[in-house]
Coordinates of N, CA, C and O in Angstrom, one line a residue:
G1 N 0.5 -1.2 0.0 CA 0.2 -0.2 0.0 C 0.9 1.4 0.1 O 2.1 1.4 0.1
R2 N 0.3 2.3 -0.4 CA 0.9 3.6 0.0 C 1.2 3.9 1.2 O 0.2 3.7 2.0
P3 N 2.1 4.7 1.4 CA 2.6 5.4 2.9 C 1.3 6.5 3.1 O 1.1 7.1 2.1
L4 N 1.3 6.7 4.3 CA 0.2 7.7 4.6 C 0.8 9.3 4.6 O 2.1 9.1 4.6
P5 N -0.1 10.1 4.2 CA 0.4 11.5 3.8 C 1.3 12.0 5.0 O 0.9 11.6 6.0
P6 N 2.1 12.9 4.9 CA 2.6 13.5 6.2 C 1.5 14.6 6.8 O 1.2 15.2 6.1
G7 N 1.6 14.6 7.8 CA 0.7 15.6 8.8 C 1.0 15.3 10.1 O 1.6 14.7 10.9
E8 N 1.0 16.8 10.8 CA 1.1 16.8 12.0 C 0.1 15.9 12.8 O 0.4 15.4 14.3
Q9 N -1.2 16.3 12.5 CA -2.2 15.5 13.3 C -3.5 15.0 12.5 O -3.5 15.4 11.2
F10 N -4.2 13.8 13.1 CA -5.0 13.1 12.4 C -6.0 13.5 12.9 O -7.3 13.5 12.2
F11 N -6.5 14.0 14.3 CA -7.6 14.1 14.4 C -7.7 16.0 14.8 O -6.4 16.5 14.9
T12 N -8.8 16.4 14.7 CA -9.2 17.8 15.4 C -9.1 18.2 16.6 O -8.9 17.7 17.4
P13 N -8.0 19.3 16.6 CA -7.4 19.8 18.0 C -8.7 19.5 18.8 O -9.2 20.7 18.6
G14 N -8.7 19.6 20.0 CA -9.5 20.2 21.3 C -10.9 19.4 20.7 O -12.2 19.9 21.3
A15 N -11.1 18.7 19.9 CA -12.4 17.9 19.4 C -12.9 17.2 21.1 O -12.4 16.4 21.5
E16 N -14.4 17.3 21.0 CA -15.0 16.7 22.6 C -15.9 16.0 21.9 O -16.5 16.0 20.9
G17 N -16.6 15.0 22.6 CA -17.7 14.3 22.6 C -17.9 13.4 21.4 O -17.0 12.8 20.8
L18 N -19.2 14.2 20.5 CA -19.5 13.0 19.0 C -18.1 13.4 18.1 O -17.9 12.2 17.4
R19 N -17.7 14.4 17.9 CA -16.8 14.6 16.9 C -15.7 13.8 17.2 O -14.9 13.1 16.7
R20 N -15.0 13.7 18.6 CA -13.8 13.1 18.9 C -14.2 11.5 18.8 O -13.5 11.0 18.1
E21 N -15.2 11.1 19.2 CA -15.5 9.5 18.8 C -15.8 9.1 17.6 O -15.2 8.3 17.0
V22 N -16.6 10.2 16.4 CA -16.4 10.0 15.0 C -15.0 10.0 14.5 O -14.7 8.8 13.7
E23 N -14.3 10.9 15.0 CA -13.1 10.7 14.5 C -12.1 9.7 14.6 O -11.4 8.9 14.1
R24 N -12.2 9.0 16.1 CA -11.5 8.1 16.4 C -11.8 7.0 15.8 O -11.4 5.7 15.5
R25 N -13.3 6.3 15.6 CA -13.7 5.4 14.9 C -13.6 5.4 13.4 O -13.6 4.2 12.7
S26 N -13.2 6.6 12.9 CA -13.1 6.7 11.4 C -11.7 6.4 11.0 O -11.4 6.5 9.7
A27 N -11.0 6.6 12.1 CA -9.1 6.2 11.8 C -9.0 5.1 10.8 O -8.3 5.3 9.9
A28 N -9.4 3.9 11.5 CA -9.4 2.8 10.7 C -9.8 2.7 9.4 O -9.3 2.4 8.3
P29 N -11.1 3.2 9.1 CA -11.7 3.1 7.6 C -11.1 3.9 6.9 O -10.7 3.5 5.6
L30 N -10.6 5.3 7.3 CA -9.9 6.4 6.5 C -8.2 5.9 6.2 O -8.2 5.9 4.9
V31 N -7.6 5.0 7.0 CA -6.0 4.5 6.6 C -6.7 3.4 5.7 O -6.1 3.1 4.6
F32 N -7.7 2.6 5.6 CA -8.2 1.4 4.6 C -8.4 2.0 3.1 O -7.8 1.3 2.4
L33 N -9.0 2.9 3.2 CA -9.5 3.5 2.0 C -8.1 4.2 1.4 O -7.9 4.1 0.1
F34 N -7.4 4.6 2.3 CA -6.0 5.2 1.5 C -5.2 3.9 0.7 O -4.5 4.6 0.2
Q35 N -5.2 3.1 1.6 CA -4.2 1.9 1.2 C -4.9 1.2 -0.3 O -4.3 0.7 -0.8
L36 N -6.5 1.3 -0.5 CA -6.7 1.0 -1.7 C -6.1 1.5 -3.2 O -5.9 2.9 -3.1
P37 N -6.1 1.2 -4.1 CA -5.6 1.8 -5.3 C -6.5 3.4 -5.5 O -7.8 2.7 -5.2
R38 N -6.0 4.0 -6.0 CA -6.6 5.4 -5.8 C -8.1 5.4 -7.0 O -8.8 6.1 -6.9
W39 N -8.1 4.6 -7.8 CA -9.0 4.4 -8.8 C -10.2 3.8 -8.4 O -11.7 3.9 -8.9
I40 N -10.2 2.9 -7.3 CA -11.5 2.0 -6.9 C -12.5 2.7 -6.3 O -13.7 2.7 -6.6
L41 N -12.1 3.8 -5.5 CA -13.5 4.5 -4.9 C -14.3 5.2 -5.7 O -15.3 5.4 -5.8
P42 N -13.6 6.0 -6.4 CA -14.2 7.0 -7.4 C -15.0 6.1 -8.4 O -16.1 6.2 -8.8
V43 N -14.4 4.9 -8.7 CA -15.1 4.2 -9.9 C -16.5 3.4 -9.0 O -17.6 3.6 -9.6
V44 N -16.5 3.1 -8.0 CA -17.6 2.7 -7.3 C -18.6 3.8 -7.0 O -19.9 3.4 -7.2
L45 N -18.2 4.9 -6.5 CA -19.1 5.9 -6.3 C -19.8 6.4 -7.7 O -21.0 6.5 -7.4
V46 N -18.8 6.6 -8.6 CA -19.6 6.8 -9.8 C -20.5 5.9 -10.3 O -21.7 6.4 -10.7
A47 N -20.3 4.6 -10.2 CA -21.1 3.4 -10.8 C -22.5 3.6 -9.8 O -23.5 3.5 -10.1
L48 N -22.6 3.6 -8.6 CA -23.4 4.1 -7.5 C -24.3 5.0 -8.0 O -25.5 5.1 -8.1
L49 N -23.9 6.2 -8.4 CA -24.5 7.2 -8.6 C -25.2 7.2 -10.0 O -26.3 7.9 -10.4
L50 N -24.5 6.4 -10.9 CA -25.0 6.3 -12.4 C -26.1 5.3 -12.4 O -27.1 5.7 -12.9
A51 N -26.3 4.3 -11.4 CA -27.5 3.4 -11.2 C -28.5 4.2 -10.6 O -29.5 4.0 -10.8
G52 N -28.3 5.3 -9.6 CA -29.4 5.8 -9.0 C -29.8 6.9 -10.1 O -31.1 7.1 -10.0
F53 N -29.2 7.5 -10.9 CA -29.7 8.3 -12.0 C -30.4 7.4 -13.2 O -31.6 7.4 -13.6
A54 N -30.1 6.1 -13.3 CA -30.4 5.5 -14.3 C -32.1 4.5 -14.1 O -32.7 4.1 -14.8
V55 N -31.6 4.0 -12.8 CA -32.8 3.0 -12.2 C -33.9 4.0 -11.4 O -33.5 4.5 -10.5
P56 N -35.3 3.8 -12.5 CA -36.3 5.3 -11.7 C -37.0 4.4 -10.6 O -37.8 5.2 -10.3
S57 N -36.7 3.3 -10.4 CA -37.3 2.9 -9.0 C -36.5 2.9 -7.8 O -35.7 3.7 -7.6
F58 N -37.0 2.1 -6.7 CA -36.7 2.4 -5.3 C -35.1 1.7 -5.5 O -34.3 1.9 -4.6
L59 N -34.9 1.0 -6.2 CA -33.4 0.2 -6.4 C -32.3 1.4 -6.7 O -31.5 1.4 -6.2
G60 N -33.0 2.6 -7.8 CA -31.9 3.5 -8.1 C -31.5 4.1 -6.6 O -30.9 5.0 -6.1
G61 N -32.7 4.4 -5.8 CA -32.4 5.0 -4.3 C -31.6 4.2 -3.7 O -31.0 4.8 -2.8
I62 N -32.0 2.9 -3.5 CA -30.9 2.1 -2.9 C -29.4 2.4 -3.3 O -28.6 2.4 -2.3
A63 N -29.3 2.3 -4.5 CA -28.0 2.7 -4.9 C -27.2 4.1 -4.4 O -26.0 3.9 -4.4
V64 N -27.8 5.0 -4.5 CA -27.5 6.1 -4.0 C -27.1 6.6 -2.5 O -26.1 7.3 -1.9
L65 N -27.8 5.6 -1.7 CA -27.7 5.9 -0.1 C -26.2 5.3 0.3 O -25.8 6.1 1.2
P66 N -25.3 4.7 -0.5 CA -23.9 4.3 0.3 C -23.4 5.7 -0.4 O -22.2 6.1 0.5
V67 N -23.7 6.3 -1.4 CA -22.9 7.4 -1.9 C -23.4 8.7 -0.9 O -22.4 9.4 -0.4
I68 N -24.5 8.7 -0.3 CA -24.9 9.9 0.6 C -24.3 9.3 1.8 O -23.6 10.4 2.7
G69 N -24.0 8.3 2.2 CA -23.4 7.7 3.5 C -21.9 8.2 3.6 O -21.3 9.0 4.4
F70 N -21.1 7.9 2.5 CA -20.0 8.3 2.3 C -19.5 9.9 2.0 O -18.8 10.4 2.5
V71 N -20.4 10.4 1.3 CA -20.2 11.9 1.3 C -20.4 12.5 2.4 O -19.9 13.7 2.7
G72 N -21.2 12.3 3.3 CA -21.9 12.8 4.2 C -20.9 12.7 5.7 O -20.7 13.7 6.2
W73 N -20.5 11.5 5.7 CA -19.1 11.1 6.4 C -18.0 12.0 6.1 O -17.4 12.6 6.9
L74 N -17.6 12.2 4.9 CA -16.4 12.7 4.9 C -16.6 14.4 4.9 O -15.8 15.3 5.3
A75 N -17.9 15.0 4.7 CA -18.4 16.1 5.2 C -17.9 16.5 6.7 O -17.9 17.5 6.6
Y76 N -18.7 15.6 7.2 CA -18.6 15.5 8.6 C -17.2 15.7 9.1 O -16.6 16.7 9.9
M77 N -16.4 14.9 8.5 CA -14.8 14.9 8.9 C -14.2 16.1 8.5 O -13.2 16.6 9.1
S78 N -14.5 17.1 7.4 CA -13.7 17.8 6.9 C -14.4 19.3 7.3 O -13.9 20.0 7.5
W79 N -15.3 19.1 8.0 CA -16.0 20.5 8.4 C -15.4 21.5 9.0 O -15.4 23.1 8.8
P80 N -14.5 21.0 10.1 CA -14.1 21.9 10.8 C -12.7 23.0 10.1 O -12.4 23.9 10.4
S81 N -11.9 21.9 9.2 CA -11.0 22.7 8.1 C -11.8 23.6 7.2 O -10.8 24.0 6.0
L82 N -13.1 23.4 6.7 CA -13.5 24.2 5.5 C -13.8 25.8 5.7 O -14.1 25.8 6.7
G83 N -13.8 26.2 4.9 CA -14.2 27.5 4.6 C -15.8 27.7 4.5 O -16.3 26.6 4.0
A84 N -16.5 28.9 4.2 CA -18.1 28.9 3.7 C -17.9 28.2 2.5 O -19.1 27.7 2.1
R85 N -17.2 28.7 1.8 CA -17.6 28.1 0.2 C -17.8 26.5 0.1 O -18.5 25.9 -0.5
G86 N -16.6 25.6 1.1 CA -16.5 24.5 1.0 C -17.9 24.0 1.8 O -18.4 22.9 1.4
R87 N -18.3 24.6 2.8 CA -19.3 24.2 3.6 C -20.7 24.2 2.7 O -21.5 23.1 2.7
I88 N -20.9 25.0 2.0 CA -21.9 25.5 1.1 C -22.2 24.3 -0.2 O -22.9 23.8 -0.4
L89 N -21.1 24.0 -0.7 CA -20.6 23.1 -1.7 C -21.1 21.6 -0.9 O -22.1 21.1 -2.0
R90 N -20.6 21.4 0.0 CA -21.0 20.0 0.3 C -22.4 19.9 0.8 O -22.8 18.8 0.9
V91 N -23.1 21.1 1.2 CA -24.3 21.1 1.9 C -25.1 20.8 0.6 O -26.1 20.0 0.5
A92 N -25.0 21.6 -0.5 CA -25.7 21.8 -1.9 C -25.3 20.2 -2.1 O -26.5 19.4 -2.8
L93 N -24.4 19.7 -2.2 CA -24.0 18.1 -2.9 C -24.9 17.4 -2.0 O -26.0 16.3 -2.5
L94 N -24.9 17.2 -0.7 CA -25.8 16.0 -0.1 C -27.2 16.6 0.0 O -28.2 15.6 -0.3
T95 N -27.6 17.8 -0.4 CA -29.1 17.9 -0.7 C -29.7 17.6 -1.9 O -30.5 17.0 -1.9
F96 N -28.6 17.6 -3.1 CA -29.0 17.1 -4.2 C -29.0 15.6 -4.0 O -29.8 15.0 -4.5
L97 N -28.0 14.9 -3.5 CA -28.0 13.3 -3.5 C -29.3 12.8 -2.3 O -30.0 11.9 -2.9
L98 N -29.6 13.6 -1.6 CA -31.0 13.2 -0.9 C -32.1 13.4 -1.5 O -33.2 12.7 -1.5
L99 N -32.3 14.8 -2.5 CA -33.3 14.9 -3.3 C -33.4 13.6 -4.3 O -34.6 13.0 -5.0
L100 N -32.2 13.3 -5.0 CA -32.3 12.2 -5.9 C -32.9 10.9 -5.3 O -33.7 10.2 -5.9
A101 N -32.3 10.4 -4.2 CA -32.6 9.3 -3.4 C -34.3 9.3 -3.1 O -35.1 8.2 -3.2
A102 N -34.7 10.5 -2.7 CA -36.0 10.8 -2.2 C -36.9 10.5 -3.5 O -38.3 10.1 -3.5
D103 N -36.6 10.9 -4.6 CA -37.3 10.8 -5.9 C -37.3 9.3 -6.4 O -38.4 9.0 -6.7
R104 N -36.3 8.9 -6.1 CA -36.2 7.2 -6.6 C -37.3 6.4 -5.7 O -37.7 5.6 -6.0
F105 N -37.7 6.9 -4.3 CA -38.3 6.1 -3.5 C -39.7 6.7 -3.6 O -40.5 6.1 -2.9
G106 N -39.8 7.5 -4.3 CA -41.2 7.9 -5.1 C -42.0 9.1 -4.0 O -43.1 9.5 -4.0
A107 N -40.9 10.0 -3.5 CA -41.7 10.8 -2.5 C -42.1 12.3 -3.4 O -42.8 12.9 -2.9
F108 N -41.7 12.2 -4.8 CA -42.1 13.5 -5.6 C -43.1 12.6 -6.7 O -42.9 11.7 -7.2

């Protein structure tokens, strides 16, 4: 696998409560994902998203759920280091994905 990127801290300084616990539990999955070949995760996420667009039934919604979970998890993990623009983009992306899933589940 690839060596981990250099950095001074893996966790948010001064984090407490839920953030601290999520960061602690996310450490192993993040290291695992970093060790995968770089192309695997984007290919899987794009395939699931395309399935969500292509399948107009609840199966399309099910395909989008892992993408929502992954994007939401990364948004939560990166939130303290983001500026206003980054936060707005992540909220917009999550809103779009949630609306897509809701549409596939028949909410509209």
